Coordinates of C-alpha atoms in Angstrom, one line a residue:
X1 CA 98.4 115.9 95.1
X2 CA 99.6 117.9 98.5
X3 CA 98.5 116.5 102.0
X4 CA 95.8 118.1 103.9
X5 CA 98.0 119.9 106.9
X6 CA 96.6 119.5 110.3
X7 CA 97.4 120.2 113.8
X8 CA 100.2 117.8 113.9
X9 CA 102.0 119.4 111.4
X10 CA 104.6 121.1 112.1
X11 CA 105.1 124.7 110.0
X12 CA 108.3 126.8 110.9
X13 CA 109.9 130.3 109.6
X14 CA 112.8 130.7 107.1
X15 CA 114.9 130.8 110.4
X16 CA 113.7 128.0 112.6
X17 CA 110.7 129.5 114.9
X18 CA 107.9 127.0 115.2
X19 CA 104.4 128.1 114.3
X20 CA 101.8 127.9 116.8
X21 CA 98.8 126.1 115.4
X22 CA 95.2 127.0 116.3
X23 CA 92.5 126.3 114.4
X24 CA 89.2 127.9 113.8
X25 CA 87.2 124.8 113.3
X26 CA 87.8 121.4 115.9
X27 CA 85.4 118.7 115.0
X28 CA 86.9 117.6 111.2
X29 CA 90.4 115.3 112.2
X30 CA 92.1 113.8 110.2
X31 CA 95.0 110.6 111.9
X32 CA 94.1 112.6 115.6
X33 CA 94.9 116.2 114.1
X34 CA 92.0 118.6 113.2
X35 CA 92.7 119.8 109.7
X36 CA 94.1 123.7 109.0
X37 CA 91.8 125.7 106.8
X38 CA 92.4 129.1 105.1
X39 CA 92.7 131.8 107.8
X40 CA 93.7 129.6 110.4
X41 CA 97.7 130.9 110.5
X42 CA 96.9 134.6 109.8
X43 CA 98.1 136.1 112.8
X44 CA 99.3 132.9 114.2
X45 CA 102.2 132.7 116.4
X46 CA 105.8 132.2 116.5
X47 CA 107.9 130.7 119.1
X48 CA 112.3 130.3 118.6
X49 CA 112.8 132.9 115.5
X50 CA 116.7 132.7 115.4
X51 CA 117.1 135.8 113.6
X52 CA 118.8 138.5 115.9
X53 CA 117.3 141.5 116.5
X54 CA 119.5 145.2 116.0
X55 CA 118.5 148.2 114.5
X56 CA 117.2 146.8 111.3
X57 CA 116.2 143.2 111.6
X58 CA 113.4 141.9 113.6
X59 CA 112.5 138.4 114.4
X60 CA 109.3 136.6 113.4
X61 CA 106.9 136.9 116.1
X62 CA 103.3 136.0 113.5
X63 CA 102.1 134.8 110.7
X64 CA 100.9 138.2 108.4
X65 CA 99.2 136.0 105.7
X66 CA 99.0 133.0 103.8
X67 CA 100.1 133.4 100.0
X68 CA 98.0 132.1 97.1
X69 CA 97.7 128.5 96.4
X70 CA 98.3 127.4 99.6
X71 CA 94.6 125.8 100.1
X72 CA 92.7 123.8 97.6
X73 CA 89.9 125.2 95.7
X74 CA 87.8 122.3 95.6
X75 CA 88.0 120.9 99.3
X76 CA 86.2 122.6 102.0
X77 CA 85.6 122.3 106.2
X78 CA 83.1 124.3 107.3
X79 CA 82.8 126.2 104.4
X80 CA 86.6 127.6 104.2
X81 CA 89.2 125.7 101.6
X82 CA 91.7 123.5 103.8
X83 CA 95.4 124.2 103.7
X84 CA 97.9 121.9 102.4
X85 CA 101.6 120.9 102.4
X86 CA 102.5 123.3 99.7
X87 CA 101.5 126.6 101.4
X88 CA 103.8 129.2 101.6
X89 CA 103.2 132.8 103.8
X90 CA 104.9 136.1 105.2
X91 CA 105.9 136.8 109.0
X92 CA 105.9 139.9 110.8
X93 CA 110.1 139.5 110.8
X94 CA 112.2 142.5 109.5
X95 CA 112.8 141.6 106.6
X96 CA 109.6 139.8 106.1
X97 CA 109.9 136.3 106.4
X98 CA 108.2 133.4 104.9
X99 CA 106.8 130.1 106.4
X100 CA 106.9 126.6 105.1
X101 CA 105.0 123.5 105.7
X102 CA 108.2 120.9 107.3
X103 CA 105.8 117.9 107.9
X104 CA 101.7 118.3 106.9
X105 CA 100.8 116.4 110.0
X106 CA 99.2 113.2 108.0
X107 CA 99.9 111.7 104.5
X108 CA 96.7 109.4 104.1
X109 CA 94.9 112.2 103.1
X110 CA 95.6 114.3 100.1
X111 CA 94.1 117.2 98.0

């Protein structure tokens, strides 16, 4: 069973940029971080992409979307499914990038 990613997490591109996290919903916490639920990284933020831009690459600047199976069916806040440590998701880059989970934020609490 995954961790619940929150706030404290910390979620970076294939080439080092840090994701910005802002979530939808403030009052669920989990360990001092409020937890991420599905929707919260669309269109997200992201500082430090390393990868160079020129005439055909481009470096990640957002999140385009989360991929499947990267929140749990069964656990809700606020009626949306929470993320976990397992998610995966495609950045604005040229080529597209992808995003992964480095640290969930907490490990006490698991889905």
């Amino acid at each position: 069973m995954p961790p619940i990613v929150t706030t404290n997490a910390t979620i970076v591109c294939a080439h080092g940029g840090q994701v910005m996290l802002v979530p939808k919903q403030t009052q669920v916490q989990i360990q001092g971080g409020v937890i991420l639920c599905e929707g919260d990284l669309s269109g997200a933020p992201i500082v430090g992409c390393a990868q160079p831009p020129t005439p055909s690459t481009k470096p990640c600047t957002t999140v385009a979307s989360t991929l499947p199976g990267s929140a749990a069916p069964t656990v809700m806040v606020a009626g949306r499914p929470v993320l976990l440590a397992t998610l995966s998701g495609i950045t604005d880059g040229v080529p597209p990038g992808t995003i992964m989970v480095v640290q969930p934020g907490q490990t006490t609490v698991q889905a």
